[in-house]
C-alpha positions as protocol buffer text, in pm:
chain_id: "A"
residue {
  index: 1
  type: ASN
  ca { x: 13363 y: -2986 z: 7149 }
}
residue {
  index: 2
  type: TYR
  ca { x: 13628 y: -3215 z: 6999 }
}
residue {
  index: 3
  type: ASP
  ca { x: 13671 y: -3584 z: 7073 }
}
residue {
  index: 4
  type: LEU
  ca { x: 14048 y: -3576 z: 7031 }
}
residue {
  index: 5
  type: VAL
  ca { x: 14309 y: -3303 z: 6996 }
}
residue {
  index: 6
  type: VAL
  ca { x: 14645 y: -3391 z: 6843 }
}
residue {
  index: 7
  type: ALA
  ca { x: 14946 y: -3169 z: 6774 }
}
residue {
  index: 8
  type: THR
  ca { x: 15253 y: -3256 z: 6570 }
}
residue {
  index: 9
  type: GLY
  ca { x: 15540 y: -3041 z: 6691 }
}
residue {
  index: 10
  type: ASP
  ca { x: 15732 y: -2716 z: 6636 }
}
residue {
  index: 11
  type: TYR
  ca { x: 15529 y: -2536 z: 6899 }
}
residue {
  index: 12
  type: ALA
  ca { x: 15774 y: -2246 z: 6939 }
}
residue {
  index: 13
  type: ASP
  ca { x: 16082 y: -2130 z: 6753 }
}
residue {
  index: 14
  type: THR
  ca { x: 16318 y: -2201 z: 7045 }
}
residue {
  index: 15
  type: ALA
  ca { x: 16308 y: -2295 z: 7413 }
}
residue {
  index: 16
  type: ASP
  ca { x: 16242 y: -1927 z: 7491 }
}
residue {
  index: 17
  type: GLY
  ca { x: 15882 y: -1995 z: 7389 }
}
residue {
  index: 18
  type: TRP
  ca { x: 15819 y: -2297 z: 7610 }
}
residue {
  index: 19
  type: PRO
  ca { x: 15615 y: -2105 z: 7875 }
}
residue {
  index: 20
  type: VAL
  ca { x: 15383 y: -1980 z: 7601 }
}
residue {
  index: 21
  type: VAL
  ca { x: 15354 y: -2333 z: 7461 }
}
residue {
  index: 22
  type: VAL
  ca { x: 15254 y: -2477 z: 7798 }
}
residue {
  index: 23
  type: GLU
  ca { x: 14997 y: -2200 z: 7851 }
}
residue {
  index: 24
  type: ALA
  ca { x: 14847 y: -2264 z: 7506 }
}
residue {
  index: 25
  type: PHE
  ca { x: 14814 y: -2638 z: 7570 }
}
residue {
  index: 26
  type: ARG
  ca { x: 14663 y: -2566 z: 7912 }
}
residue {
  index: 27
  type: GLN
  ca { x: 14364 y: -2413 z: 7735 }
}
residue {
  index: 28
  type: LEU
  ca { x: 14295 y: -2721 z: 7522 }
}
residue {
  index: 29
  type: ASP
  ca { x: 14034 y: -2975 z: 7619 }
}
residue {
  index: 30
  type: ALA
  ca { x: 13893 y: -3283 z: 7449 }
}
residue {
  index: 31
  type: LYS
  ca { x: 13672 y: -3573 z: 7553 }
}
residue {
  index: 32
  type: LEU
  ca { x: 13940 y: -3833 z: 7483 }
}
residue {
  index: 33
  type: GLY
  ca { x: 14243 y: -3624 z: 7565 }
}
residue {
  index: 34
  type: VAL
  ca { x: 14515 y: -3407 z: 7411 }
}
residue {
  index: 35
  type: TYR
  ca { x: 14814 y: -3579 z: 7249 }
}
residue {
  index: 36
  type: ALA
  ca { x: 15134 y: -3440 z: 7105 }
}
residue {
  index: 37
  type: SER
  ca { x: 15444 y: -3546 z: 6915 }
}
residue {
  index: 38
  type: LEU
  ca { x: 15769 y: -3353 z: 6877 }
}
residue {
  index: 39
  type: GLY
  ca { x: 15928 y: -3154 z: 6596 }
}
residue {
  index: 40
  type: GLY
  ca { x: 16278 y: -3019 z: 6557 }
}
residue {
  index: 41
  type: HIS
  ca { x: 16227 y: -2680 z: 6719 }
}
residue {
  index: 42
  type: GLU
  ca { x: 16156 y: -2839 z: 7056 }
}
residue {
  index: 43
  type: ARG
  ca { x: 16534 y: -2892 z: 7066 }
}
residue {
  index: 44
  type: TYR
  ca { x: 16649 y: -2541 z: 6969 }
}
residue {
  index: 45
  type: PRO
  ca { x: 16810 y: -2357 z: 7262 }
}
residue {
  index: 46
  type: GLY
  ca { x: 16660 y: -2026 z: 7364 }
}
residue {
  index: 47
  type: LEU
  ca { x: 16937 y: -1781 z: 7284 }
}
residue {
  index: 48
  type: GLY
  ca { x: 16746 y: -1472 z: 7169 }
}
residue {
  index: 49
  type: GLU
  ca { x: 16613 y: -1357 z: 6833 }
}
residue {
  index: 50
  type: VAL
  ca { x: 16946 y: -1322 z: 6651 }
}
residue {
  index: 51
  type: SER
  ca { x: 17052 y: -1670 z: 6757 }
}
residue {
  index: 52
  type: SER
  ca { x: 16707 y: -1804 z: 6668 }
}
residue {
  index: 53
  type: ILE
  ca { x: 16749 y: -1684 z: 6311 }
}
residue {
  index: 54
  type: TRP
  ca { x: 17101 y: -1827 z: 6303 }
}
residue {
  index: 55
  type: MET
  ca { x: 16974 y: -2165 z: 6427 }
}
residue {
  index: 56
  type: GLY
  ca { x: 16703 y: -2161 z: 6161 }
}
residue {
  index: 57
  type: TRP
  ca { x: 16956 y: -2081 z: 5891 }
}
residue {
  index: 58
  type: ARG
  ca { x: 17180 y: -2362 z: 6011 }
}
residue {
  index: 59
  type: ALA
  ca { x: 16886 y: -2602 z: 5995 }
}
residue {
  index: 60
  type: ILE
  ca { x: 16814 y: -2503 z: 5635 }
}
residue {
  index: 61
  type: THR
  ca { x: 17171 y: -2508 z: 5508 }
}
residue {
  index: 62
  type: SER
  ca { x: 17338 y: -2795 z: 5686 }
}
residue {
  index: 63
  type: ARG
  ca { x: 17114 y: -2916 z: 5967 }
}
residue {
  index: 64
  type: ILE
  ca { x: 17215 y: -2870 z: 6326 }
}
residue {
  index: 65
  type: ARG
  ca { x: 17467 y: -3108 z: 6474 }
}
residue {
  index: 66
  type: PRO
  ca { x: 17323 y: -3311 z: 6764 }
}
residue {
  index: 67
  type: ARG
  ca { x: 17561 y: -3151 z: 7016 }
}
residue {
  index: 68
  type: ARG
  ca { x: 17402 y: -2812 z: 6945 }
}
residue {
  index: 69
  type: LEU
  ca { x: 17056 y: -2933 z: 7041 }
}
residue {
  index: 70
  type: ILE
  ca { x: 16894 y: -2942 z: 7385 }
}
residue {
  index: 71
  type: ASP
  ca { x: 16691 y: -3208 z: 7565 }
}
residue {
  index: 72
  type: PRO
  ca { x: 16314 y: -3143 z: 7534 }
}
residue {
  index: 73
  type: ALA
  ca { x: 16245 y: -3340 z: 7854 }
}
residue {
  index: 74
  type: PRO
  ca { x: 16156 y: -3027 z: 8062 }
}
residue {
  index: 75
  type: LEU
  ca { x: 15896 y: -2924 z: 7804 }
}
residue {
  index: 76
  type: ILE
  ca { x: 15756 y: -3277 z: 7788 }
}
residue {
  index: 77
  type: ALA
  ca { x: 15727 y: -3287 z: 8168 }
}
residue {
  index: 78
  type: ALA
  ca { x: 15554 y: -2947 z: 8177 }
}
residue {
  index: 79
  type: LEU
  ca { x: 15304 y: -3053 z: 7910 }
}
residue {
  index: 80
  type: GLU
  ca { x: 15230 y: -3383 z: 8077 }
}
residue {
  index: 81
  type: ALA
  ca { x: 15174 y: -3197 z: 8406 }
}
residue {
  index: 82
  type: GLU
  ca { x: 14893 y: -3017 z: 8221 }
}
residue {
  index: 83
  type: GLY
  ca { x: 14742 y: -3350 z: 8111 }
}
residue {
  index: 84
  type: VAL
  ca { x: 14893 y: -3358 z: 7761 }
}
residue {
  index: 85
  type: ARG
  ca { x: 15022 y: -3701 z: 7660 }
}
residue {
  index: 86
  type: VAL
  ca { x: 15347 y: -3659 z: 7468 }
}
residue {
  index: 87
  type: LEU
  ca { x: 15438 y: -3957 z: 7250 }
}
residue {
  index: 88
  type: VAL
  ca { x: 15797 y: -4009 z: 7132 }
}
residue {
  index: 89
  type: ASN
  ca { x: 15848 y: -4311 z: 6903 }
}
residue {
  index: 90
  type: GLU
  ca { x: 15571 y: -4500 z: 7079 }
}
residue {
  index: 91
  type: ASN
  ca { x: 15201 y: -4583 z: 7063 }
}
residue {
  index: 92
  type: LEU
  ca { x: 14900 y: -4617 z: 7286 }
}
residue {
  index: 93
  type: SER
  ca { x: 14552 y: -4763 z: 7248 }
}
residue {
  index: 94
  type: LEU
  ca { x: 14223 y: -4575 z: 7265 }
}
residue {
  index: 95
  type: GLU
  ca { x: 13866 y: -4699 z: 7245 }
}
residue {
  index: 96
  type: ILE
  ca { x: 13645 y: -4465 z: 7046 }
}
residue {
  index: 97
  type: GLU
  ca { x: 13277 y: -4560 z: 7022 }
}
residue {
  index: 98
  type: GLY
  ca { x: 13364 y: -4926 z: 7054 }
}
residue {
  index: 99
  type: GLU
  ca { x: 13647 y: -4908 z: 6797 }
}
residue {
  index: 100
  type: LEU
  ca { x: 14010 y: -4977 z: 6882 }
}
residue {
  index: 101
  type: VAL
  ca { x: 14239 y: -4692 z: 6770 }
}
residue {
  index: 102
  type: ARG
  ca { x: 14617 y: -4720 z: 6785 }
}
residue {
  index: 103
  type: LEU
  ca { x: 14761 y: -4372 z: 6823 }
}
residue {
  index: 104
  type: ILE
  ca { x: 15122 y: -4381 z: 6704 }
}
residue {
  index: 105
  type: ALA
  ca { x: 15379 y: -4101 z: 6709 }
}
residue {
  index: 106
  type: VAL
  ca { x: 15732 y: -4073 z: 6578 }
}
residue {
  index: 107
  type: ASP
  ca { x: 15998 y: -3817 z: 6665 }
}
residue {
  index: 108
  type: ASP
  ca { x: 16123 y: -3564 z: 6410 }
}
residue {
  index: 109
  type: ALA
  ca { x: 16223 y: -3728 z: 6080 }
}
residue {
  index: 110
  type: TYR
  ca { x: 16392 y: -3410 z: 5953 }
}
residue {
  index: 111
  type: MET
  ca { x: 16655 y: -3448 z: 6224 }
}
residue {
  index: 112
  type: GLY
  ca { x: 16675 y: -3823 z: 6176 }
}
residue {
  index: 113
  type: LEU
  ca { x: 16506 y: -3903 z: 6509 }
}
residue {
  index: 114
  type: ALA
  ca { x: 16197 y: -4086 z: 6382 }
}
residue {
  index: 115
  type: ASP
  ca { x: 16180 y: -4456 z: 6466 }
}
residue {
  index: 116
  type: LEU
  ca { x: 15865 y: -4597 z: 6314 }
}
residue {
  index: 117
  type: GLU
  ca { x: 15989 y: -4950 z: 6382 }
}
residue {
  index: 118
  type: ALA
  ca { x: 15983 y: -4882 z: 6756 }
}
residue {
  index: 119
  type: ALA
  ca { x: 15661 y: -4683 z: 6746 }
}
residue {
  index: 120
  type: LEU
  ca { x: 15439 y: -4932 z: 6565 }
}
residue {
  index: 121
  type: PRO
  ca { x: 15230 y: -5181 z: 6761 }
}
residue {
  index: 122
  type: ALA
  ca { x: 15261 y: -5551 z: 6683 }
}
residue {
  index: 123
  type: PRO
  ca { x: 15153 y: -5628 z: 6324 }
}
residue {
  index: 124
  type: ASP
  ca { x: 14867 y: -5855 z: 6436 }
}
residue {
  index: 125
  type: SER
  ca { x: 14738 y: -5627 z: 6714 }
}
residue {
  index: 126
  type: GLY
  ca { x: 14454 y: -5485 z: 6503 }
}
residue {
  index: 127
  type: GLY
  ca { x: 14283 y: -5151 z: 6535 }
}
residue {
  index: 128
  type: PHE
  ca { x: 14274 y: -4834 z: 6324 }
}
residue {
  index: 129
  type: ARG
  ca { x: 14626 y: -4694 z: 6311 }
}
residue {
  index: 130
  type: LEU
  ca { x: 14664 y: -4317 z: 6328 }
}
residue {
  index: 131
  type: LEU
  ca { x: 15018 y: -4181 z: 6299 }
}
residue {
  index: 132
  type: LEU
  ca { x: 15143 y: -3843 z: 6421 }
}
residue {
  index: 133
  type: SER
  ca { x: 15463 y: -3737 z: 6248 }
}
residue {
  index: 134
  type: HIS
  ca { x: 15590 y: -3380 z: 6249 }
}
residue {
  index: 135
  type: SER
  ca { x: 15754 y: -3425 z: 5910 }
}
residue {
  index: 136
  type: PRO
  ca { x: 15576 y: -3615 z: 5633 }
}
residue {
  index: 137
  type: ASP
  ca { x: 15913 y: -3777 z: 5567 }
}
residue {
  index: 138
  type: GLY
  ca { x: 15830 y: -3996 z: 5865 }
}
residue {
  index: 139
  type: LEU
  ca { x: 15623 y: -4194 z: 5613 }
}
residue {
  index: 140
  type: LEU
  ca { x: 15932 y: -4278 z: 5405 }
}
residue {
  index: 141
  type: HIS
  ca { x: 15981 y: -4607 z: 5585 }
}
residue {
  index: 142
  type: PRO
  ca { x: 15933 y: -4965 z: 5464 }
}
residue {
  index: 143
  type: ARG
  ca { x: 15666 y: -5029 z: 5729 }
}
residue {
  index: 144
  type: SER
  ca { x: 15464 y: -4712 z: 5674 }
}
residue {
  index: 145
  type: GLY
  ca { x: 15201 y: -4921 z: 5493 }
}
residue {
  index: 146
  type: GLU
  ca { x: 15094 y: -5054 z: 5835 }
}
residue {
  index: 147
  type: VAL
  ca { x: 14945 y: -4710 z: 5909 }
}
residue {
  index: 148
  type: ASP
  ca { x: 14587 y: -4625 z: 5807 }
}
residue {
  index: 149
  type: LEU
  ca { x: 14609 y: -4245 z: 5833 }
}
residue {
  index: 150
  type: ALA
  ca { x: 14892 y: -4002 z: 5905 }
}
residue {
  index: 151
  type: LEU
  ca { x: 14869 y: -3644 z: 6034 }
}
residue {
  index: 152
  type: CYS
  ca { x: 15175 y: -3425 z: 5973 }
}
residue {
  index: 153
  type: GLY
  ca { x: 15294 y: -3066 z: 5955 }
}
residue {
  index: 154
  type: HIS
  ca { x: 15645 y: -2924 z: 5912 }
}
residue {
  index: 155
  type: THR
  ca { x: 15617 y: -2785 z: 5557 }
}
residue {
  index: 156
  type: HIS
  ca { x: 15402 y: -2479 z: 5645 }
}
residue {
  index: 157
  type: GLY
  ca { x: 15253 y: -2537 z: 5300 }
}
residue {
  index: 158
  type: GLY
  ca { x: 15580 y: -2394 z: 5174 }
}
residue {
  index: 159
  type: GLN
  ca { x: 15519 y: -2079 z: 5383 }
}
residue {
  index: 160
  type: ILE
  ca { x: 15606 y: -1875 z: 5073 }
}
residue {
  index: 161
  type: THR
  ca { x: 15459 y: -1998 z: 4745 }
}
residue {
  index: 162
  type: PHE
  ca { x: 15434 y: -1850 z: 4397 }
}
residue {
  index: 163
  type: PRO
  ca { x: 15194 y: -1898 z: 4106 }
}
residue {
  index: 164
  type: LEU
  ca { x: 15314 y: -2171 z: 3867 }
}
residue {
  index: 165
  type: LEU
  ca { x: 15639 y: -2221 z: 4061 }
}
residue {
  index: 166
  type: GLY
  ca { x: 15472 y: -2344 z: 4380 }
}
residue {
  index: 167
  type: ALA
  ca { x: 15672 y: -2378 z: 4703 }
}
residue {
  index: 168
  type: PRO
  ca { x: 16049 y: -2360 z: 4647 }
}
residue {
  index: 169
  type: VAL
  ca { x: 16127 y: -2456 z: 5010 }
}
residue {
  index: 170
  type: ARG
  ca { x: 15950 y: -2741 z: 5188 }
}
residue {
  index: 171
  type: HIS
  ca { x: 16219 y: -2916 z: 5398 }
}
residue {
  index: 172
  type: ALA
  ca { x: 16066 y: -3253 z: 5305 }
}
residue {
  index: 173
  type: ARG
  ca { x: 16146 y: -3503 z: 5032 }
}
residue {
  index: 174
  type: SER
  ca { x: 15799 y: -3655 z: 5045 }
}
residue {
  index: 175
  type: VAL
  ca { x: 15606 y: -3352 z: 4915 }
}
residue {
  index: 176
  type: GLY
  ca { x: 15641 y: -3156 z: 4592 }
}
residue {
  index: 177
  type: ARG
  ca { x: 15645 y: -2789 z: 4499 }
}
residue {
  index: 178
  type: ARG
  ca { x: 15287 y: -2805 z: 4371 }
}
residue {
  index: 179
  type: GLU
  ca { x: 15146 y: -2999 z: 4668 }
}
residue {
  index: 180
  type: PRO
  ca { x: 15344 y: -2903 z: 4979 }
}
residue {
  index: 181
  type: ALA
  ca { x: 15045 y: -2965 z: 5207 }
}
residue {
  index: 182
  type: GLY
  ca { x: 14691 y: -3101 z: 5207 }
}
residue {
  index: 183
  type: LEU
  ca { x: 14547 y: -3449 z: 5163 }
}
residue {
  index: 184
  type: LEU
  ca { x: 14816 y: -3660 z: 4996 }
}
residue {
  index: 185
  type: ARG
  ca { x: 14935 y: -4018 z: 4949 }
}
residue {
  index: 186
  type: ILE
  ca { x: 15281 y: -4066 z: 5097 }
}
residue {
  index: 187
  type: GLY
  ca { x: 15442 y: -4407 z: 5123 }
}
residue {
  index: 188
  type: GLY
  ca { x: 15109 y: -4556 z: 5018 }
}
residue {
  index: 189
  type: VAL
  ca { x: 14938 y: -4395 z: 5320 }
}
residue {
  index: 190
  type: THR
  ca { x: 14657 y: -4141 z: 5322 }
}
residue {
  index: 191
  type: THR
  ca { x: 14829 y: -3841 z: 5479 }
}
residue {
  index: 192
  type: PHE
  ca { x: 14705 y: -3498 z: 5579 }
}
residue {
  index: 193
  type: VAL
  ca { x: 14985 y: -3241 z: 5590 }
}
residue {
  index: 194
  type: SER
  ca { x: 14868 y: -2928 z: 5768 }
}
residue {
  index: 195
  type: ARG
  ca { x: 14998 y: -2584 z: 5672 }
}
residue {
  index: 196
  type: GLY
  ca { x: 14998 y: -2501 z: 6042 }
}
residue {
  index: 197
  type: PHE
  ca { x: 14971 y: -2144 z: 6166 }
}
residue {
  index: 198
  type: GLY
  ca { x: 15323 y: -2027 z: 6242 }
}
residue {
  index: 199
  type: THR
  ca { x: 15634 y: -1923 z: 6053 }
}
residue {
  index: 200
  type: SER
  ca { x: 15997 y: -2030 z: 6052 }
}
residue {
  index: 201
  type: LEU
  ca { x: 16304 y: -1814 z: 5998 }
}
residue {
  index: 202
  type: LEU
  ca { x: 16109 y: -1540 z: 5818 }
}
residue {
  index: 203
  type: PRO
  ca { x: 15798 y: -1396 z: 5993 }
}
residue {
  index: 204
  type: LEU
  ca { x: 15613 y: -1403 z: 5661 }
}
residue {
  index: 205
  type: ARG
  ca { x: 15358 y: -1614 z: 5477 }
}
residue {
  index: 206
  type: LEU
  ca { x: 15275 y: -1573 z: 5111 }
}
residue {
  index: 207
  type: GLY
  ca { x: 15027 y: -1793 z: 4926 }
}
residue {
  index: 208
  type: ALA
  ca { x: 15011 y: -2041 z: 5217 }
}
residue {
  index: 209
  type: ARG
  ca { x: 14731 y: -1938 z: 5448 }
}
residue {
  index: 210
  type: PRO
  ca { x: 14760 y: -2058 z: 5808 }
}
residue {
  index: 211
  type: GLU
  ca { x: 14528 y: -2340 z: 5907 }
}
residue {
  index: 212
  type: LEU
  ca { x: 14419 y: -2543 z: 6205 }
}
residue {
  index: 213
  type: ALA
  ca { x: 14245 y: -2849 z: 6067 }
}
residue {
  index: 214
  type: VAL
  ca { x: 13938 y: -3037 z: 6192 }
}
residue {
  index: 215
  type: VAL
  ca { x: 13944 y: -3399 z: 6073 }
}
residue {
  index: 216
  type: GLU
  ca { x: 13629 y: -3611 z: 6093 }
}
residue {
  index: 217
  type: LEU
  ca { x: 13669 y: -3988 z: 6078 }
}
residue {
  index: 218
  type: ARG
  ca { x: 13371 y: -4207 z: 5991 }
}
residue {
  index: 219
  type: ARG
  ca { x: 13322 y: -4581 z: 5985 }
}
residue {
  index: 220
  type: ALA
  ca { x: 13354 y: -4725 z: 5634 }
}
């Protein structure tokens, strides 16, 4: 019984998982719709498990060159056929209980595809501004202060964390070892970074419990 469902990318490890992704989204329903942004894994070719691990390792060590990526357009089309609105460096307006909400989404910042400049509405257009960004590094932009709240993922809460040491691997400059997820301030913006509920590269979580968050917004 949700008003709004939003998702922030990395829905499957590679394109091999796209049919499962579409089926999962098909089961979602919300009064005001289901909205999604993209992560990096939406561009990983489906080449089997060994290649999936290799692609993940490449992403960690040197990032994947653009020519090795694939176009996520078929996945976007399949999701939108199921009624999911996929936003890529753009925004749309919603009216929620008489309040204007600007839903903004940027592409994956980890791969250098985020364009907050293009995604933001006009500065004087008003409304509550809610940003979807797969990586919290999407907030590392001079105009991020124009956003009221950001919802992100990407870090998996570190996926593997240790007492005292925290999360050695986060794949994001904007979060630290001790706070790889949760309610944070990034770029001056109140940001919720979800731990998500999947894994990357290693099918293992340690000290970073999976989560699917429910966020309640109230009038000030």
